Tab-separated table of C-alpha atoms and ligand atoms in Angstrom:
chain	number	residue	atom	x	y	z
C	22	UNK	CA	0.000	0.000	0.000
C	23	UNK	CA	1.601	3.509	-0.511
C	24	UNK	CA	1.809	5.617	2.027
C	25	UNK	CA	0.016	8.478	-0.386
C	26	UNK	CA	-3.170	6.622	-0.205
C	27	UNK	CA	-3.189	5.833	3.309
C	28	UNK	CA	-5.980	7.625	5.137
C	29	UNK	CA	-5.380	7.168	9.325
C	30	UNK	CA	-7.237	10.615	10.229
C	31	UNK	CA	-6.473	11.676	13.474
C	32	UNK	CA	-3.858	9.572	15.669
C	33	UNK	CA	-3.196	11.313	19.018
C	34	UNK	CA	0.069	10.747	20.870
C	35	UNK	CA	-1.217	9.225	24.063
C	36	UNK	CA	1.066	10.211	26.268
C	37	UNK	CA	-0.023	13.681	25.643
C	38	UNK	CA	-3.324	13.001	26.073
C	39	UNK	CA	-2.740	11.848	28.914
C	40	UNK	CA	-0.839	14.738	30.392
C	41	UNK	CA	-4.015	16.796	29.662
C	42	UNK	CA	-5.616	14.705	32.503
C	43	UNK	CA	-8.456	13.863	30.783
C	44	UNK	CA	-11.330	11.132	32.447
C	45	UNK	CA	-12.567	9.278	29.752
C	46	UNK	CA	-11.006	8.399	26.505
C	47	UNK	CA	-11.518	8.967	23.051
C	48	UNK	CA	-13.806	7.264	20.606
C	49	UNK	CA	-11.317	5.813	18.683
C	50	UNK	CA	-9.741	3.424	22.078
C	51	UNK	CA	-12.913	2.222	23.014
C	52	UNK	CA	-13.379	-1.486	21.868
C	53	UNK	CA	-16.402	-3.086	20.915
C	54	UNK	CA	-17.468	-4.800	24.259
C	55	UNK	CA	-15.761	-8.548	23.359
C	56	UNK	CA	-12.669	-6.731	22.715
C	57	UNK	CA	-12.493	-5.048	26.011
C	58	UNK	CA	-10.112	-6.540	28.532
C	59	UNK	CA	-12.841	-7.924	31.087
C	60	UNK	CA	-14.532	-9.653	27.903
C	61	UNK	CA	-13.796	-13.471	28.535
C	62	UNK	CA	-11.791	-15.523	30.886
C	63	UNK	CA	-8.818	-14.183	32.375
C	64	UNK	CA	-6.406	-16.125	34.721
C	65	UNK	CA	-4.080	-14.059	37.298
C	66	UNK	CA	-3.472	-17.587	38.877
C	67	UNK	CA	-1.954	-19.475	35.299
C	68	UNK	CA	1.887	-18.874	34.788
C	69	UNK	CA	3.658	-18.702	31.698
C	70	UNK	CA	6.651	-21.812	32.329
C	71	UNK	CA	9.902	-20.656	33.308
C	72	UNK	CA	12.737	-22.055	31.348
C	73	UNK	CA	16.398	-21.712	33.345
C	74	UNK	CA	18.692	-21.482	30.357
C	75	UNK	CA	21.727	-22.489	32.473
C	76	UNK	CA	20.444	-25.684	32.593
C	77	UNK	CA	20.207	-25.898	28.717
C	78	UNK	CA	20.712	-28.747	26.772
C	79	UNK	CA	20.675	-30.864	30.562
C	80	UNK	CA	17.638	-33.106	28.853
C	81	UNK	CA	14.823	-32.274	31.911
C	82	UNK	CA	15.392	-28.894	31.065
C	83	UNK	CA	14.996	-29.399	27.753
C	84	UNK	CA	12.103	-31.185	27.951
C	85	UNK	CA	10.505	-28.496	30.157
C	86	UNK	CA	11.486	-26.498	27.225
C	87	UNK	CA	9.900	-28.805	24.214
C	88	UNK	CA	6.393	-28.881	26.904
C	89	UNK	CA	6.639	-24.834	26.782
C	90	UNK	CA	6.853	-24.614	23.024
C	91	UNK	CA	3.982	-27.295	22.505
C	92	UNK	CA	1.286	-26.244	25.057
C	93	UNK	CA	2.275	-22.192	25.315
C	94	UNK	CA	4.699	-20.799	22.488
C	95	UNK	CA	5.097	-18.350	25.371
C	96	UNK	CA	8.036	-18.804	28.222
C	97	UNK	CA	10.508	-17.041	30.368
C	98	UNK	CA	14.182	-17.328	30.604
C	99	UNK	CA	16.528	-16.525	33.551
C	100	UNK	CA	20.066	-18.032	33.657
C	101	UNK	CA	19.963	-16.452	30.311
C	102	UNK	CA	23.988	-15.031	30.289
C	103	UNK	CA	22.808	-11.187	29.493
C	104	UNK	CA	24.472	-8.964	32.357
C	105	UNK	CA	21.594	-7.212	34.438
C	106	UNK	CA	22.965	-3.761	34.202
C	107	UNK	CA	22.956	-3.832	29.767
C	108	UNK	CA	18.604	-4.687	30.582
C	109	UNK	CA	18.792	-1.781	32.951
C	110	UNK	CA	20.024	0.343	30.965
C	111	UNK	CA	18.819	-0.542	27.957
C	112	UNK	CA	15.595	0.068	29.967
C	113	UNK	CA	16.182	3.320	31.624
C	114	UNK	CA	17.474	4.790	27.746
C	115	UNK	CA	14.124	3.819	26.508
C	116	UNK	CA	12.675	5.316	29.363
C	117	UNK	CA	14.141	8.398	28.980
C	118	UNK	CA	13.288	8.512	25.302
C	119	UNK	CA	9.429	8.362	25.673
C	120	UNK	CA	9.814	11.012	28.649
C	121	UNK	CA	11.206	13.492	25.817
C	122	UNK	CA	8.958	16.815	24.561
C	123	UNK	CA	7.290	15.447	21.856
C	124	UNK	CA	8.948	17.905	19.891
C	125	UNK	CA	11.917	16.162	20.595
C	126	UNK	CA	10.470	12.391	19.445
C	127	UNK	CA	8.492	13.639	16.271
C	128	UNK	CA	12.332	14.090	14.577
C	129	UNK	CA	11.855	10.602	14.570
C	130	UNK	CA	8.617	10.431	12.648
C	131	UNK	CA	6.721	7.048	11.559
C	132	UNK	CA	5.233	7.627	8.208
C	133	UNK	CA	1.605	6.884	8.153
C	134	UNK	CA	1.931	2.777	7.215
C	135	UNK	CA	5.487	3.197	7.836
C	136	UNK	CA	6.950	0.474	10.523
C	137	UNK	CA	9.890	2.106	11.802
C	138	UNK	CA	10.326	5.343	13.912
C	139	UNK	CA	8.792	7.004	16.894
C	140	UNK	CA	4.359	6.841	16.290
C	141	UNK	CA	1.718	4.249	15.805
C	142	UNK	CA	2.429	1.256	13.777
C	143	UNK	CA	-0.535	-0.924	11.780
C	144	UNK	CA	-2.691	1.948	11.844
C	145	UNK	CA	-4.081	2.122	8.220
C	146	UNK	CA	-7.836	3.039	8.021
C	147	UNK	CA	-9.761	6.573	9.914
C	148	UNK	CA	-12.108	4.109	11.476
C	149	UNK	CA	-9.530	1.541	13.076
C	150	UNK	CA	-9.563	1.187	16.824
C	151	UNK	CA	-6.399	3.128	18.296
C	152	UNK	CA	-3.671	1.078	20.712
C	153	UNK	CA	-3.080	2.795	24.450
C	154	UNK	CA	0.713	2.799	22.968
C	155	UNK	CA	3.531	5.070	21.879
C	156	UNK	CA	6.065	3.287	19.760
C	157	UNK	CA	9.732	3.496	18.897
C	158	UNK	CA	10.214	0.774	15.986
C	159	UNK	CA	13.903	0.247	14.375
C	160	UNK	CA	15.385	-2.197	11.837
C	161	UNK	CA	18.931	-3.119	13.083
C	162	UNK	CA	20.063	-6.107	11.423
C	163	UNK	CA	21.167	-6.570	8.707
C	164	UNK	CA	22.557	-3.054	7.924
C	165	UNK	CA	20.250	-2.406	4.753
C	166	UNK	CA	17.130	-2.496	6.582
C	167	UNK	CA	19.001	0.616	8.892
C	168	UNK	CA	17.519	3.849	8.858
C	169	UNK	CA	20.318	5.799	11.000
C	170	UNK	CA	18.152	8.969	10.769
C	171	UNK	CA	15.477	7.284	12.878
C	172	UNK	CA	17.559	6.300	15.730
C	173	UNK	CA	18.003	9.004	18.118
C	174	UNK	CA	20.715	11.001	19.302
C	175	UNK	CA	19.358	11.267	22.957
C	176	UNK	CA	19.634	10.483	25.030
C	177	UNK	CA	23.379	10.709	24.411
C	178	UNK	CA	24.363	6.597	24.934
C	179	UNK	CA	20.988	5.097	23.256
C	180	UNK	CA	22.979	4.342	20.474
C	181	UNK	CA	25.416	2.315	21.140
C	182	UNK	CA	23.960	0.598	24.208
C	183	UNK	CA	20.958	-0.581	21.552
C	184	UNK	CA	23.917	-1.547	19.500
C	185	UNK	CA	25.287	-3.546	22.289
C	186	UNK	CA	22.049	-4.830	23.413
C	187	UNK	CA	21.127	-6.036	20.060
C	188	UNK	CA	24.284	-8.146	19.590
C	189	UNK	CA	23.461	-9.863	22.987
C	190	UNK	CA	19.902	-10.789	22.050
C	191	UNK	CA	21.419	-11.780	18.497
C	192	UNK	CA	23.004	-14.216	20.210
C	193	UNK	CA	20.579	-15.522	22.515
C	194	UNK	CA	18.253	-15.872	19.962
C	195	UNK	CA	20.581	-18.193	17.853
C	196	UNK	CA	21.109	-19.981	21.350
C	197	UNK	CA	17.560	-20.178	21.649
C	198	UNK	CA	16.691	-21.775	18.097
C	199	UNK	CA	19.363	-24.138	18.402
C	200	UNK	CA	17.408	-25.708	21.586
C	201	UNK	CA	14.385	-25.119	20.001
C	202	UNK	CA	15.576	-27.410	17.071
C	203	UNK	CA	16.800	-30.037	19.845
C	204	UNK	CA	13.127	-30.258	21.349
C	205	UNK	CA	11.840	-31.746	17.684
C	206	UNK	CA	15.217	-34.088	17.343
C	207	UNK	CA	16.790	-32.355	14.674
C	208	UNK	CA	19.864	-30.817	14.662
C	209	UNK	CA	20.734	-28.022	16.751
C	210	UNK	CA	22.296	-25.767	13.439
C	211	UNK	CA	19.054	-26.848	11.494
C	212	UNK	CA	17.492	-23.113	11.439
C	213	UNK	CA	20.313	-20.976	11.584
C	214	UNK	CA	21.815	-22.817	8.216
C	215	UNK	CA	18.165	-22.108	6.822
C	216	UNK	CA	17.898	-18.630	8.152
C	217	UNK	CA	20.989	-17.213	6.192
C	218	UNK	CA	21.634	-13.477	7.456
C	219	UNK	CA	18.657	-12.923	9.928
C	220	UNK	CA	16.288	-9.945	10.500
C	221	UNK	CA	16.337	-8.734	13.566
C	222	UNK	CA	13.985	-5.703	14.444
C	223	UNK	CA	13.735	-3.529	17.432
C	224	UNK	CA	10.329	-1.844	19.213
C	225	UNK	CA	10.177	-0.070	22.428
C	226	UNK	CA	6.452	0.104	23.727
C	227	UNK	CA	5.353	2.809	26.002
C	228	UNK	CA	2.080	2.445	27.717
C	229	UNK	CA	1.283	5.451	29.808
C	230	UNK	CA	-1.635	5.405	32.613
C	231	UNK	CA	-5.039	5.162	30.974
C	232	UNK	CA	-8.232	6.450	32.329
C	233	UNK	CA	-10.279	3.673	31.309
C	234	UNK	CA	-8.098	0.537	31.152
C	235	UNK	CA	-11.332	-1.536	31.576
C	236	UNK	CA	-12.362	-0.334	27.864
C	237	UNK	CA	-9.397	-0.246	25.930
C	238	UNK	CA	-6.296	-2.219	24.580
C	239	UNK	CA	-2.597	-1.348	24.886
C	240	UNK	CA	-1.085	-3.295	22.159
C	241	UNK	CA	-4.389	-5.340	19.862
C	242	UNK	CA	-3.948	-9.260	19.965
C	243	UNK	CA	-1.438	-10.387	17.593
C	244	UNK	CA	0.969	-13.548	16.944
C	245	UNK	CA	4.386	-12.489	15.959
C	246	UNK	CA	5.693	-12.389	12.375
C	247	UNK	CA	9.149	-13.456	13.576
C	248	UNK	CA	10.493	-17.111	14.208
C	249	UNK	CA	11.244	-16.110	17.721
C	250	UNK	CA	10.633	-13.048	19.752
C	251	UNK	CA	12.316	-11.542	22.944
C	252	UNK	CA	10.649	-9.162	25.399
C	253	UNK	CA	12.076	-7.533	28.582
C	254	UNK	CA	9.455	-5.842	30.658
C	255	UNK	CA	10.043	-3.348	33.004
C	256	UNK	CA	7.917	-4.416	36.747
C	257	UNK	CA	6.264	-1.693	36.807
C	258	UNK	CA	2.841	-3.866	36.402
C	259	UNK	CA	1.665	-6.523	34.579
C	260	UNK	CA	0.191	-5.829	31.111
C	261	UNK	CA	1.113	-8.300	28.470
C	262	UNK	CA	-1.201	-11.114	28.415
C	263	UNK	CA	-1.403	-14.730	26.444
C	264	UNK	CA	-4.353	-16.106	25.265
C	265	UNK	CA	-4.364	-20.131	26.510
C	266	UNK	CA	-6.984	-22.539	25.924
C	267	UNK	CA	-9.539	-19.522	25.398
C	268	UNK	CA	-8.241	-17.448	28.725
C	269	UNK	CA	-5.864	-14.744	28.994
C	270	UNK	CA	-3.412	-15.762	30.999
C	271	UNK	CA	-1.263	-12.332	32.645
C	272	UNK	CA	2.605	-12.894	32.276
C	273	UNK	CA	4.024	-11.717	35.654
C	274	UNK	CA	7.274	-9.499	35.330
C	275	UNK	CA	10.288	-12.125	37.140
C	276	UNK	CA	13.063	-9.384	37.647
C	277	UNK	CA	15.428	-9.815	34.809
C	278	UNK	CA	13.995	-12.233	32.971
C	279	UNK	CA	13.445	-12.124	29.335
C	280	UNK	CA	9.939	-13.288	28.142
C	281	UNK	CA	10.159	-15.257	24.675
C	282	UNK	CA	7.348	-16.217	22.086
C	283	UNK	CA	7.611	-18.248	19.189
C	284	UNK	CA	6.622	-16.431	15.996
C	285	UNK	CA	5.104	-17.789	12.579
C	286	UNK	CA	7.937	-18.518	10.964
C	287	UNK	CA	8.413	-21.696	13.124
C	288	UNK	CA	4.297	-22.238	12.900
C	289	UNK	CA	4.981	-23.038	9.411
C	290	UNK	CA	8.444	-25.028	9.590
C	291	UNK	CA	6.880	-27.035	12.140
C	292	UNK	CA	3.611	-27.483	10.359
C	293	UNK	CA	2.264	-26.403	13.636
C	294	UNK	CA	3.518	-28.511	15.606
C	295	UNK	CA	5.074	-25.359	17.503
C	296	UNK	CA	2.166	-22.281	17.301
C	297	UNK	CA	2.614	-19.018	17.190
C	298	UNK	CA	0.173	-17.732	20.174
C	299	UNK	CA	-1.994	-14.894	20.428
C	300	UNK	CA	-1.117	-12.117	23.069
C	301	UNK	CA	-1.877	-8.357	23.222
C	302	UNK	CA	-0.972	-5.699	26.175
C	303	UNK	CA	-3.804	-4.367	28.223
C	304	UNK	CA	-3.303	-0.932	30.101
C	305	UNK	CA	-3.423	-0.105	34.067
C	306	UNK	CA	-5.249	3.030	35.463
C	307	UNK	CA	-2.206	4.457	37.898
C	308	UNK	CA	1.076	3.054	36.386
C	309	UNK	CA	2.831	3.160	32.870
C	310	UNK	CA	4.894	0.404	31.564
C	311	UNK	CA	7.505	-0.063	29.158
C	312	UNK	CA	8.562	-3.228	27.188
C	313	UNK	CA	11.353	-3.778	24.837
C	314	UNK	CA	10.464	-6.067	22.004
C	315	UNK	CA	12.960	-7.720	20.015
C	316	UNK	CA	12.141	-9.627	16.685
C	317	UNK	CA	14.218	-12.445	15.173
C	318	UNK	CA	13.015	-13.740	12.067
C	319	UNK	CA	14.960	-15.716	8.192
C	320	UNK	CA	16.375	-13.201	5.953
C	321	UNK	CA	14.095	-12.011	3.659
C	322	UNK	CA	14.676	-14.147	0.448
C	323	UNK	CA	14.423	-17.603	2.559
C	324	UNK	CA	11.747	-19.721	1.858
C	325	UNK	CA	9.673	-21.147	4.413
C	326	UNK	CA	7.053	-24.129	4.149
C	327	UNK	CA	6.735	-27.002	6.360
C	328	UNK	CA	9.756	-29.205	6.991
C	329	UNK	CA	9.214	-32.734	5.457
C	330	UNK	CA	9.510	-33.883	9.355
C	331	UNK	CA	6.549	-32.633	10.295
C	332	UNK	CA	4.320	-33.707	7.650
C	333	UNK	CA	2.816	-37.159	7.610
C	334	UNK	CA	-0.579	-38.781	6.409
C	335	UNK	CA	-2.104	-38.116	9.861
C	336	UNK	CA	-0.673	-34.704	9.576
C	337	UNK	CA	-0.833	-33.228	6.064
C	338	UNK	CA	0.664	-30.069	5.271
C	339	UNK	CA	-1.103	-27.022	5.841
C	340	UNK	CA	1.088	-24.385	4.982
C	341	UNK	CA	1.676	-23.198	1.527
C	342	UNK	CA	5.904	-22.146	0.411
C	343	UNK	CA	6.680	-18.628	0.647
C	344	UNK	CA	9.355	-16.068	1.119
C	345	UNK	CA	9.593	-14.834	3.678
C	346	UNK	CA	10.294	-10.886	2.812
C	347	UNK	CA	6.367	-11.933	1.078
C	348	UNK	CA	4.928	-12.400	4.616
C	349	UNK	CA	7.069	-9.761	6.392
C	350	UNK	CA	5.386	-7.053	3.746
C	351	UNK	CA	1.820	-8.808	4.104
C	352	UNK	CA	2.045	-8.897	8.400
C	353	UNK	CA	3.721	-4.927	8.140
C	354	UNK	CA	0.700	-3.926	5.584
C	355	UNK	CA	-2.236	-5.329	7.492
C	356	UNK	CA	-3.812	-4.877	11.224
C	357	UNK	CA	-3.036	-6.590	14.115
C	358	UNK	CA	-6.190	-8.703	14.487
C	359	UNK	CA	-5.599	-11.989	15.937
C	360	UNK	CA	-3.845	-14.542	14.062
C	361	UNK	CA	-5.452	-13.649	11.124
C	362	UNK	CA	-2.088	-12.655	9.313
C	363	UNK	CA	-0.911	-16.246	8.945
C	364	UNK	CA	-3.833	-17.270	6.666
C	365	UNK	CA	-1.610	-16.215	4.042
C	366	UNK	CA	0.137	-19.261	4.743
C	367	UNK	CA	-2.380	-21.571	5.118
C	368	UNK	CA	-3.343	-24.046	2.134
C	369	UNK	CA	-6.925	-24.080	2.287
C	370	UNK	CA	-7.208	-20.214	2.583
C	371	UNK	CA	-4.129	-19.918	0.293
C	372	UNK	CA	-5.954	-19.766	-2.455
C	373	UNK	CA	-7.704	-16.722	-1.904
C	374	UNK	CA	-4.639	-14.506	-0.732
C	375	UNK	CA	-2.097	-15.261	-3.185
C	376	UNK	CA	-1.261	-16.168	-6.849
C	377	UNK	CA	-2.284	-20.086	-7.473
C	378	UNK	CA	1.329	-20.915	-8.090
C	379	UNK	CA	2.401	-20.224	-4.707
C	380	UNK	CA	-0.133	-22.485	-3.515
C	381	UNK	CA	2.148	-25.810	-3.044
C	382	UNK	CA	3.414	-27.271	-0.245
C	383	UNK	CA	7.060	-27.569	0.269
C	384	UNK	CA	6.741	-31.227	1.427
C	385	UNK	CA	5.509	-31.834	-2.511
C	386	UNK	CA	7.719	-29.985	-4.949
D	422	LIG	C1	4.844	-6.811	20.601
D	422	LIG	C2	4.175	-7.257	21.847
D	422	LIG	C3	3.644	-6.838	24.166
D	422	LIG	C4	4.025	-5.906	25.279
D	422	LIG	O1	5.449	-5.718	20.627
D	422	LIG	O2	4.756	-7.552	19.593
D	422	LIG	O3	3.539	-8.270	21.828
D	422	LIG	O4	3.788	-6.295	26.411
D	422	LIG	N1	4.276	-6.481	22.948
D	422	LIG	O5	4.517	-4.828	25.001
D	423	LIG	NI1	3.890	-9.393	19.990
């Protein structure tokens, strides 16, 4: 979609709506009434699992970690080897970023339909619901998908301690996928050979205090376009929330711990065996919160499809071959809504989304 024909109307920043003090919130936050945060089950009592990376490839730790992929997609790590004072202050950076004038943050403009910069992503219609959320979005690896002019200049360190910060999560991620490629027996290089030169994408989420939590949505529900994500949360409060078995189970800030989700990239390879799973950020009345999202996904010209492992007469394959640059442009161009974004992967709604020739499995060509 170009940008030129894009039409959001207006988007207000919401932490400046919020400094006006206001009581109630505008039309376009409040969700229809089964989108509202009350709507449904919620669990406070449920617990993501936690997954102590030291422990890593020991096999009951493994195991803990195959029965987190299967049943949650969702987990956190401790042990995880990233020094406590690089999440502080990668933390306390982004912090001070959001606290800026918003003179200060609009040099970093998001175009409207843009993805990277300081604004509201997946915003592309005037009569789209608005997310409780301020945004700082920025491509980091590899160097092409840079846009220098969007990273800011202050606070002074930001730069280089995102740098820094980056390269650690790099490397946990790779970490990560290699025991994620244990848990289905194959080998541990299996998606790093397939991933070539990965994407990896930054965004820093600011949810200020909202009048009316009860009515609206920090971040809409969502699965992840990645293969695996990484999320540090400050502990402030609780706000991101997983949708299990039909409930919305609250992930619980553990001090230093990194939250990670599997993303739809390994949906597909595994032929969903492994699921990407639905989660969105709800807002509190008195306290903001901040998260820092990292995503870790192939380079763009890989093609994904379900591994021949994973498909079998009992399981056929369900997922159509793709690049994936293809589904990063289709998840960036359309709104968060569920898991609605991976039906252009799936065979039997294939069809509709896509050009017939594109609708083959890889398990048959
Ligand atoms: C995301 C995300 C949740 C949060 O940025 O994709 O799911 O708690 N964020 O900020
Ligand atoms: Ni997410």
């Amino acid at each position: 979609m170009a940008t030129a024909e894009i039409k959001i109307g207006q988007v207000d920043d919401v932490q400046e709506l919020h400094r006006t003090g206001l009581d109630t919130v505008p039309d376009r936050y409040i969700r229809d009434g089964d989108d509202r945060p009350g709507c449904g089950n919620v669990s406070d009592l449920a617990h993501i699992p936690v997954i102590d990376f030291g422990e890593l490839p020991r096999c009951d730790e493994l195991i803990k970690l195959r029965l987190a992929c299967e049943e949650w997609g969702f987990f956190q790590v401790v042990n995880h080897g990233i020094e406590e004072e690089l999440l502080d202050e990668m933390e306390n950076l982004s912090r001070e970023f959001f606290m800026l004038p918003l003179e200060e943050k609009e040099k970093y403009p998001m175009a409207p339909g843009g993805i990277q910069g300081y604004g509201h992503a997946f915003v592309f219609s005037e009569d789209q619901k608005l997310d409780w959320c301020n945004m700082l979005a920025l491509g980091v690896e590899p160097s092409f998908i840079r846009q220098p002019k969007l990273w800011p200049t202050t606070p002074a360190r930001f730069k280089e301690t995102l740098e820094k910060y980056s390269m650690e999560i790099r490397s946990l991620c790779q970490r990560l996928l290699a025991h994620i490629a244990e848990t289905l027996a194959l080998s541990p290089g299996t998606f790093a050979d397939m991933f070539g030169e990965c994407v990896q994408a930054v965004r820093m989420n600011f949810y200020p205090p909202c009048p009316r939590p009860e009515l609206v949505l920090g971040l809409s529900s969502h699965s992840d376009g990645s293969a695996v994500t990484v999320l540090q949360q400050d502990m402030s409060c609780a706000g991101l929330q997983v949708l299990k078995d039909g409930a919305w189970v609250t992930v619980h800030p553990i001090p230093h711990a990194l939250v990670v989700n599997l993303g739809d990239s390994l949906e597909v390879l595994t032929n969903g065996r492994y699921k990407s799973v639905e989660h969105r950020a709800v807002t509190n009345a008195e306290r903001d919160r901040l998260s820092v999202v990292t995503f870790y996904a192939p380079a763009y010209d890989v093609e994904l499809g379900p591994l021949p492992e994973f498909v079998s007469d009992e399981v056929p394959c369900r997922y159509r071959r793709f690049k994936h640059g293809e589904y990063s442009r289709h998840y960036v161009t359309s709104r968060l809504e569920g898991k609605k974004t991976l039906d252009f992967a799936k065979i039997n709604q294939a069809t509709t989304m896509a050009a017939p020739e594109e609708t083959t499995c890889s398990c048959c060509t």
